[in-house]
Tab-separated table of C-alpha atoms and ligand atoms in Angstrom:
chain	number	residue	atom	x	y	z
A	106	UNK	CA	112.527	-56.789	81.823
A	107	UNK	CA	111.938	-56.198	85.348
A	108	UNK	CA	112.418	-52.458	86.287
A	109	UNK	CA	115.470	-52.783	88.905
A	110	UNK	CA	117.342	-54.730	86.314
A	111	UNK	CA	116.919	-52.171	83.046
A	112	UNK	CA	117.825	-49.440	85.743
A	113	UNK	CA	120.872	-51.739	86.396
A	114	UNK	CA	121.406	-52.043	82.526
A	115	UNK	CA	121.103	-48.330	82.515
A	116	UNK	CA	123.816	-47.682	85.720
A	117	UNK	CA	126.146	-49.084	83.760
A	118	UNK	CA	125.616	-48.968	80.582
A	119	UNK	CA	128.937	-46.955	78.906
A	120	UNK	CA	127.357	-43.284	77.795
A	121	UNK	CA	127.940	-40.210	75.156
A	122	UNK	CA	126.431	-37.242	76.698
A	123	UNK	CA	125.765	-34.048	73.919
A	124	UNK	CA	123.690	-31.858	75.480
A	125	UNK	CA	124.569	-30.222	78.726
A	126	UNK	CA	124.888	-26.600	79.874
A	127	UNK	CA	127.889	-26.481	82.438
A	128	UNK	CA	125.871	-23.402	84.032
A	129	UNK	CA	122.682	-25.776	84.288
A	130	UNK	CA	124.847	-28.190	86.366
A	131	UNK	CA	125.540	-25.907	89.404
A	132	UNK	CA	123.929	-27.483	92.014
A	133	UNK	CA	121.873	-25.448	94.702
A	134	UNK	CA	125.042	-26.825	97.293
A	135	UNK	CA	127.821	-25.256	94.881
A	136	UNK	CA	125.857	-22.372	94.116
A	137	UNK	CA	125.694	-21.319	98.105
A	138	UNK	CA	129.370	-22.117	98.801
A	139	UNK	CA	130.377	-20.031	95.573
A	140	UNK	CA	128.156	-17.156	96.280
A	141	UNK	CA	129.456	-17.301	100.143
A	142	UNK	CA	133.132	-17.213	99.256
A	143	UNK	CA	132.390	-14.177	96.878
A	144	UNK	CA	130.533	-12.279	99.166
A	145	UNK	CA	127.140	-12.586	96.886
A	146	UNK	CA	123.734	-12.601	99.095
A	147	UNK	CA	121.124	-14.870	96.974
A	148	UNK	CA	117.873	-14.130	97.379
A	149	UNK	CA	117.015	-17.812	98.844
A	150	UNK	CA	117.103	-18.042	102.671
A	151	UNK	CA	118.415	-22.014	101.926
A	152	UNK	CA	118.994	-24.652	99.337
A	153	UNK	CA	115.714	-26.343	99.936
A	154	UNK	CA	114.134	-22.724	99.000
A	155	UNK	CA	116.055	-22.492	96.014
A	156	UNK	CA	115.294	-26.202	94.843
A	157	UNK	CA	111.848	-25.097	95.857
A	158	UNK	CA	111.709	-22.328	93.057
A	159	UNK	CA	112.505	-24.889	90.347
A	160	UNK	CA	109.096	-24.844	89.397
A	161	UNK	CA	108.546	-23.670	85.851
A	162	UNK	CA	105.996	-23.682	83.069
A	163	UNK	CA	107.671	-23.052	80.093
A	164	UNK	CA	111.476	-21.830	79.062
A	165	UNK	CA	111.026	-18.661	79.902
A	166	UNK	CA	110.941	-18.942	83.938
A	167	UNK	CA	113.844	-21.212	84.026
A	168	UNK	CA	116.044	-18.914	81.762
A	169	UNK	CA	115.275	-16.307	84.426
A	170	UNK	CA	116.698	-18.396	87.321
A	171	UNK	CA	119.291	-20.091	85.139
A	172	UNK	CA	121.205	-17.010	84.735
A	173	UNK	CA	120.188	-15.667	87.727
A	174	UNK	CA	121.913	-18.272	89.273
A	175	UNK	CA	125.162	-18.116	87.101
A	176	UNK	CA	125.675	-14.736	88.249
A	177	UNK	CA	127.442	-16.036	91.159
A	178	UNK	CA	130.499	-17.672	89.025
A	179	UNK	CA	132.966	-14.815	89.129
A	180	UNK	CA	136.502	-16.222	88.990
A	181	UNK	CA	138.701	-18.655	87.081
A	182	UNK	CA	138.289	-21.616	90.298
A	183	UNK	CA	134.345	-21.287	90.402
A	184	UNK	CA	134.080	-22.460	86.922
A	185	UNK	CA	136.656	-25.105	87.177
A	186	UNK	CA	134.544	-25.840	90.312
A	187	UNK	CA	131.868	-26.121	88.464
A	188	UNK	CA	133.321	-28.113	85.956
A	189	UNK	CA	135.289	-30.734	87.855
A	190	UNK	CA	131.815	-31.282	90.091
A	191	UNK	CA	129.672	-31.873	86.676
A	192	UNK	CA	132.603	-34.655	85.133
A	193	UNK	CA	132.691	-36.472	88.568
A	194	UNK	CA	129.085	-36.887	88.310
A	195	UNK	CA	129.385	-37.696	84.983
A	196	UNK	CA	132.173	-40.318	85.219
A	197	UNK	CA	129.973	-41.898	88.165
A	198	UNK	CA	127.287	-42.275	85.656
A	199	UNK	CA	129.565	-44.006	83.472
A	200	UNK	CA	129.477	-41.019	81.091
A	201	UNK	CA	132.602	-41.513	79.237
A	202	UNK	CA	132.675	-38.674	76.749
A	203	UNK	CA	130.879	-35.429	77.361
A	204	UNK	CA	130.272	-32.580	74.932
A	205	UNK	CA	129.081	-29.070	77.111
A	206	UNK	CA	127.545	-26.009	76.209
A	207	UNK	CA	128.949	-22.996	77.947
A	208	UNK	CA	127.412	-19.491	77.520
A	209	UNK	CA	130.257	-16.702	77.595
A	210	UNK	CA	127.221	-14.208	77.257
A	211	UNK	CA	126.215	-14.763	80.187
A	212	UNK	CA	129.157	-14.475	81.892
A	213	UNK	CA	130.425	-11.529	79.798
A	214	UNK	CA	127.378	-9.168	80.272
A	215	UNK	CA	128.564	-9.298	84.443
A	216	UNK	CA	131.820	-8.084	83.533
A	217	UNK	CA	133.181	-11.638	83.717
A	218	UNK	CA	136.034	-11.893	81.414
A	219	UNK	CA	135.756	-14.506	78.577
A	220	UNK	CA	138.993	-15.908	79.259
A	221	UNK	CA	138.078	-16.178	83.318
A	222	UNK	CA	135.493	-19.005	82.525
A	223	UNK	CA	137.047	-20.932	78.993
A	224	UNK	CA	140.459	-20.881	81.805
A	225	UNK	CA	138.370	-22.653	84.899
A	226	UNK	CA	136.003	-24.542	82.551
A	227	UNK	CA	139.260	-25.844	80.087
A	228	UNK	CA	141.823	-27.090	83.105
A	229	UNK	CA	139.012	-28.793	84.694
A	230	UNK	CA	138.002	-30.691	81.340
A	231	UNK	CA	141.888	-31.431	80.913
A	232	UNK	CA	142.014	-32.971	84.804
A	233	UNK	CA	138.869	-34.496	83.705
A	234	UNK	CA	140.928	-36.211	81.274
A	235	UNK	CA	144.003	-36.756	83.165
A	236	UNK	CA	142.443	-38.002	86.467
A	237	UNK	CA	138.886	-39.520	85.580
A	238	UNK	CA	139.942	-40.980	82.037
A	239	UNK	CA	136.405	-39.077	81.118
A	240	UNK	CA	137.089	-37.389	77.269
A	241	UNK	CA	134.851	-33.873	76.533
A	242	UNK	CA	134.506	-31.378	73.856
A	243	UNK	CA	133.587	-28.075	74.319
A	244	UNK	CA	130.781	-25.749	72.491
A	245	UNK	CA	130.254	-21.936	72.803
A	246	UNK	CA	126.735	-21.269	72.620
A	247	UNK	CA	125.501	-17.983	71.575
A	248	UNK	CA	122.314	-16.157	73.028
A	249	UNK	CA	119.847	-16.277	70.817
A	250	UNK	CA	117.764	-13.645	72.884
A	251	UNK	CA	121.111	-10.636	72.547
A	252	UNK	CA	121.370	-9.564	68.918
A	253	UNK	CA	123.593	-10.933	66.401
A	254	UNK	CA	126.590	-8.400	66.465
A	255	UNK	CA	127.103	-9.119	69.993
A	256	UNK	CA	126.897	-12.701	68.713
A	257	UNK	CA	129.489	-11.513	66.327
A	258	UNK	CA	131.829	-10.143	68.960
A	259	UNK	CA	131.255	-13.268	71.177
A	260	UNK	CA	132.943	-15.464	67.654
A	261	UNK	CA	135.716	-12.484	67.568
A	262	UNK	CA	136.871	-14.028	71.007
A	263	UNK	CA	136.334	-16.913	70.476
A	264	UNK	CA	138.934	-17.275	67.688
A	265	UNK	CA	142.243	-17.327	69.551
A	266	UNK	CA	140.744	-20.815	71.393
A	267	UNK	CA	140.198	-23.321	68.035
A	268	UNK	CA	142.068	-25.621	70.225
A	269	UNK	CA	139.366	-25.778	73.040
A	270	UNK	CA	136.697	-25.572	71.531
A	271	UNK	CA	135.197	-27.383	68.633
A	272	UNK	CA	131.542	-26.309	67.755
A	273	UNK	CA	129.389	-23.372	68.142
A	274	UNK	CA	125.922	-23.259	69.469
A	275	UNK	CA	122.605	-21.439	69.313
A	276	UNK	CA	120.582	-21.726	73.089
A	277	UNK	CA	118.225	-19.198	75.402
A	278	UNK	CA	114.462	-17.694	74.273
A	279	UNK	CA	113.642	-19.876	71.455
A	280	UNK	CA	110.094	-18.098	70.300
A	281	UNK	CA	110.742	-15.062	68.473
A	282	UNK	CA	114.784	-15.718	67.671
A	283	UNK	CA	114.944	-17.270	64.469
A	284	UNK	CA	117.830	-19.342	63.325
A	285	UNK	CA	118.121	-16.764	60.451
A	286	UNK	CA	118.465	-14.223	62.925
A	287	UNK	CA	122.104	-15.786	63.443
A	288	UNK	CA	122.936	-16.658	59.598
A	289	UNK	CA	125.492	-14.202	59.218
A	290	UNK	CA	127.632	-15.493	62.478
A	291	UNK	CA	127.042	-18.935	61.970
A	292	UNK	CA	128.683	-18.788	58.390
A	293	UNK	CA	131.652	-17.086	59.758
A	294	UNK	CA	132.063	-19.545	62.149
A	295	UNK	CA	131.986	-22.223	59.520
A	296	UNK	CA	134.611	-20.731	57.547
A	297	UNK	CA	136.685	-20.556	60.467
A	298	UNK	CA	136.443	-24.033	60.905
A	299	UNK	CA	133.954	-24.700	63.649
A	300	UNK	CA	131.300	-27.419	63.854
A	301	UNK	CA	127.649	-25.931	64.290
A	302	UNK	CA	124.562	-27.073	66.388
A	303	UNK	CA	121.410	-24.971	67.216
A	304	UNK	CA	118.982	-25.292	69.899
A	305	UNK	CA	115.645	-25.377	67.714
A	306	UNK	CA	112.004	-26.848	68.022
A	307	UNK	CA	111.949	-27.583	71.884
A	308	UNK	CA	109.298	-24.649	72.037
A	309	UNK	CA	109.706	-22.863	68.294
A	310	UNK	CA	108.206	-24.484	64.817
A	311	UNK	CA	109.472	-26.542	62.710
A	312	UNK	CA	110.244	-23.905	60.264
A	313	UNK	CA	113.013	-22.915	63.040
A	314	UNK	CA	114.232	-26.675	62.282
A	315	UNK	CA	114.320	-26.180	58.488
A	316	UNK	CA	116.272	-22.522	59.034
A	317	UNK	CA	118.842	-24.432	61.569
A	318	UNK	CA	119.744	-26.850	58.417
A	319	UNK	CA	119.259	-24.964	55.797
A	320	UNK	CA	120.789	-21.905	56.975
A	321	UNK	CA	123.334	-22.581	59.687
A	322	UNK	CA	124.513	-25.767	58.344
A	323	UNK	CA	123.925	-27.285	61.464
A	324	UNK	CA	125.697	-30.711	62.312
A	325	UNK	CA	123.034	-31.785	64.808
A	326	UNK	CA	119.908	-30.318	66.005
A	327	UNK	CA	119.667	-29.748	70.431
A	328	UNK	CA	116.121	-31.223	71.113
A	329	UNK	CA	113.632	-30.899	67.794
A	330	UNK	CA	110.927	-32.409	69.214
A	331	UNK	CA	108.478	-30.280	67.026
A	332	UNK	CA	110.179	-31.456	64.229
A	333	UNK	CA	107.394	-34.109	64.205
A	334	UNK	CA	105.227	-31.702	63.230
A	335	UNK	CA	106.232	-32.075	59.597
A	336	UNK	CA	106.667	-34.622	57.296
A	337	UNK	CA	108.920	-33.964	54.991
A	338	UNK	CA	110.943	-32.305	57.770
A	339	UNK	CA	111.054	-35.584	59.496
A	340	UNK	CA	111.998	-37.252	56.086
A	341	UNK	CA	115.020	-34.396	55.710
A	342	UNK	CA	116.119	-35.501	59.252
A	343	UNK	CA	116.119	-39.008	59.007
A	344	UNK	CA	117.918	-39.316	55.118
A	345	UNK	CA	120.372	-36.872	56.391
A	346	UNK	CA	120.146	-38.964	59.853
A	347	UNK	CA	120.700	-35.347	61.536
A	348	UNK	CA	121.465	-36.622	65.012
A	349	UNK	CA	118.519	-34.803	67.372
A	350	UNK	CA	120.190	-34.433	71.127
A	351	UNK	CA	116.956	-35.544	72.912
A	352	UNK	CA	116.736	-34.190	76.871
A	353	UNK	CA	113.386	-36.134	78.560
A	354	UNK	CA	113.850	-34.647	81.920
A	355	UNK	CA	114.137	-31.014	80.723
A	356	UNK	CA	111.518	-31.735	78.330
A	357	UNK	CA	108.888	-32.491	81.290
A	358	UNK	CA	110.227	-29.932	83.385
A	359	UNK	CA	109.806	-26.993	80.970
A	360	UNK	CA	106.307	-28.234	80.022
A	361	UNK	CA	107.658	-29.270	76.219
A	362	UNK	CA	105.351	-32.649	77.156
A	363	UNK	CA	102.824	-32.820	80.059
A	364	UNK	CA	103.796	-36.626	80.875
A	365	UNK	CA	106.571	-38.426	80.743
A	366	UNK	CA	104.494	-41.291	78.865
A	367	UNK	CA	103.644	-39.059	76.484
A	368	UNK	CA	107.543	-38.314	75.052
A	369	UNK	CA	108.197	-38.349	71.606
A	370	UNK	CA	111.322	-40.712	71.576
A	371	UNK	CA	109.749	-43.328	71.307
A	372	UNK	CA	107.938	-42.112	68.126
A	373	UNK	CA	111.358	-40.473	66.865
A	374	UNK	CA	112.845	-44.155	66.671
A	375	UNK	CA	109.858	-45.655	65.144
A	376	UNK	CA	110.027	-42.773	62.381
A	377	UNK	CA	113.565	-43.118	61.633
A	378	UNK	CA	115.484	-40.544	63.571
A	379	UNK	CA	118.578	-40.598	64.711
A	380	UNK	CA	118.153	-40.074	68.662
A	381	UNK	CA	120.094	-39.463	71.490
A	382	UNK	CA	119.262	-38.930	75.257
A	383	UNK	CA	120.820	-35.900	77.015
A	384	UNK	CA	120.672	-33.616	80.412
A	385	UNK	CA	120.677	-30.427	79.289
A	386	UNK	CA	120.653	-28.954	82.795
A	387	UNK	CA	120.484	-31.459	85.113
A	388	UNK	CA	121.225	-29.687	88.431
A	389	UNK	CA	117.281	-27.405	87.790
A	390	UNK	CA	115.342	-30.612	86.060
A	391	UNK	CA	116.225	-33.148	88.138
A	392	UNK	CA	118.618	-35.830	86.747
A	393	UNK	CA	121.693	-36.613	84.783
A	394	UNK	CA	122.350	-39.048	82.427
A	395	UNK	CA	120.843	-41.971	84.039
A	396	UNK	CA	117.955	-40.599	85.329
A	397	UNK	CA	117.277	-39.387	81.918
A	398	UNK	CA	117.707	-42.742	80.288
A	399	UNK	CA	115.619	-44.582	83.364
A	400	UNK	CA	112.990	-41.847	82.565
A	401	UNK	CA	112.347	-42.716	79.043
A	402	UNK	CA	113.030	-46.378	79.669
A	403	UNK	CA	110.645	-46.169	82.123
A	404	UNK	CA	107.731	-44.311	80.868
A	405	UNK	CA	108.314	-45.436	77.067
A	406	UNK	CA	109.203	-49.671	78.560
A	407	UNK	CA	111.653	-48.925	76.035
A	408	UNK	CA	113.942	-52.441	75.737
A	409	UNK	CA	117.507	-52.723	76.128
A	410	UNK	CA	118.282	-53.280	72.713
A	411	UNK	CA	116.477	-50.034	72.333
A	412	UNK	CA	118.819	-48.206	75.364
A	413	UNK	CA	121.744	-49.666	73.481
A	414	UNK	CA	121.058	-48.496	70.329
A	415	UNK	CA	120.601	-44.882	71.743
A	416	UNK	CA	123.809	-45.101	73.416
A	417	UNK	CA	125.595	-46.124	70.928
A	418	UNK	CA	124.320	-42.907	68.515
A	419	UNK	CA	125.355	-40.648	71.420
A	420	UNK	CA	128.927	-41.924	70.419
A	421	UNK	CA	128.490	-41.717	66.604
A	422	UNK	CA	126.944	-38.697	66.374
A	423	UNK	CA	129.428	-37.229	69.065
A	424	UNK	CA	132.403	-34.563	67.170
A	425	UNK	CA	134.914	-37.180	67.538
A	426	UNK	CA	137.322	-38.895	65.069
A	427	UNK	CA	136.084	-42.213	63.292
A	428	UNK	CA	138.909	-43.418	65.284
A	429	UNK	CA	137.646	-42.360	68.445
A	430	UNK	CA	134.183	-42.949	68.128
A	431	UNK	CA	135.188	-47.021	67.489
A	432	UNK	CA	137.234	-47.103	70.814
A	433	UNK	CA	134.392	-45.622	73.008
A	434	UNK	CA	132.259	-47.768	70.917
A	435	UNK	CA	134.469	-50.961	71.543
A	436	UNK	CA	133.660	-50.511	75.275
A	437	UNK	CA	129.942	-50.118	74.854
A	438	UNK	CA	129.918	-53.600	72.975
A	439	UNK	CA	132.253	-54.821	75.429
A	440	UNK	CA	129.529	-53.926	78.186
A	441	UNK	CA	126.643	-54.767	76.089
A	442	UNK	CA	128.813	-58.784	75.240
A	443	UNK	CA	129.234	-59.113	79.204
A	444	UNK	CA	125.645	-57.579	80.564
B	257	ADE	N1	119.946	-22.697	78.019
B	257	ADE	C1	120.122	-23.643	78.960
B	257	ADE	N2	119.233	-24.639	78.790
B	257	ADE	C2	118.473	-24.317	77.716
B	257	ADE	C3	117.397	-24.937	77.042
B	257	ADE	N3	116.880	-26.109	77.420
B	257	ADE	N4	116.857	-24.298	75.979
B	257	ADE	C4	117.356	-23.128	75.579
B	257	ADE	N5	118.364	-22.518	76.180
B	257	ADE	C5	118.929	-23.103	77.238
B	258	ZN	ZN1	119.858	-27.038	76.087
């Protein structure tokens, strides 16, 4: 198919998203107008100079500007702010359900209270729903790089909120922060009745793959592109059809592959796992959801059955009811019978 016609397919095509960090969707715009209302110098004479430092070679020198760049979120309306900008993008896209990462650790260790960004980030996903028709889950994600008690005493906060939020999350410095490292928090969040996910094998080994399942009873694994370093971990995946929340842009921004072309989706499918195409931070790697999915499609002349069948595991694999998942599903076939 011609290339302004699958990017057509793409526009349009009705979308799960599973992996995003609401802090890695302030824009360089937002982030000056926040920092200007609260009185916050950045140390970027302009937006161009900021976009201009989004130049990294591995995790490591984004993490530094990612939270760098959260520090300027301070009060209940930046993070709705935030929030409301990132689902009108989304809904745009044609996103129609959205699942986001937020990391309270980042905003507690300011002296941000807890409750100041679940507040902004929560009535902005509940306009989202009122005024966009755009449905969205949200996950706490612990930093992997703080030790586990203050882990621990991120989970003691988060219990009073069951109602907003639905999974808990591992993210931050991969290499050298186990899974394991988290066991203990990850099993108390369990038995309190929250879905878990883990950030593992975007830079660390497999073996962080195996502890994610084996030890935090994870429900889906964020990226696990080294997973296809192992066999039998690639047979574990694909029999438990673990959904993997793929994210190609971040991927060739952070230096996970050196070319587009050279992506693993494409060999993911072909070796049976159950893929999905994310963000992850979209403001610092250069695309949302569609330019993600034109990406692959582009580099990987990945078909539209192919796009479709990725779509349609963002909804399956999304924390949704069965009954849920078949009405977002109902409009993807809808799109897919008219397109
Ligand atoms: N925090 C935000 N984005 C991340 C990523 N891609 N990996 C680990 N931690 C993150
Ligand atoms: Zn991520």
């Amino acid at each position: 198919m011609y290339m302004n016609a699958i990017d057509d397919f793409v526009t349009k095509l009705p979308k799960a998203e599973l992996h995003v960090h609401i802090e890695g969707t302030l824009e360089p715009e937002l982030m000056f107008a926040i920092a200007e209302r609260n009185g916050i110098a950045l140390p970027y004479a302009s937006v161009e100079a900021l976009r201009a430092a989004y130049s990294f070679r591995r995790l490591q020198d984004f993490l530094d500007i990612y939270y760098r760049g959260m520090g300027v979120l301070l009060h209940e309306q930046d993070f709705y702010d935030l929030t409301w900008a990132y689902l009108e993008k989304a809904r745009s896209q044609n996103v129609l359900h959205a699942e986001i990462f937020f990391d309270p650790q980042g905003h507690t260790v300011r002296g941000v209270a807890f409750e100041t960004a679940l507040d902004g980030i929560w009535r902005a996903l509940r306009d989202g729903a009122d005024r966009l028709g755009i449905s969205a889950k949200l996950i706490l994600c612990f930093l992997r790089h703080l030790d586990a008690d203050d882990a621990m005493r991120t989970l003691d906060q988060a219990l009073a909120y069951k109602d907003r939020i639905v999974a808990v999350g591992l993210d931050s410095s991969e290499l050298g922060h186990p899974p394991e490292k988290f066991k203990a928090v990850f099993d108390r969040a369990r038995a309190e009745g929250f879905l878990t996910v883990a950030h593992a094998g975007e830079e660390g080994p497999p073996a962080y793959v195996w502890q994610a399942l084996d030890e935090l009873g994870v429900a889906r694994i964020d990226h696990g592109n080294r997973a296809l370093e192992d066999d039998a971990l690639v047979r574990r995946l694909a029999a438990d059809k673990t959904p993997l929340t793929v994210c190609p842009l971040s991927n060739l921004r952070l230096c996970v592959v050196d070319d587009m072309a050279a992506h693993p989706l494409a060999e993911m499918i072909e070796r049976g796992l159950f893929v999905t195409v994310n963000s992850d931070d979209p403001s610092y790697f250069g695309g949302y959801m569609n330019e993600n999915y034109r990406a692959v499609a582009d580099a990987l002349d990945l078909s539209r059955d192919t796009l479709a069948e990725v779509a349609r595991n963002g909804f399956e694999a999304a924390f949704l009811t069965d009954a849920e998942k078949a009405a977002l599903t109902a409009k993807l076939d809808a799109y897919l019978a008219s397109a």
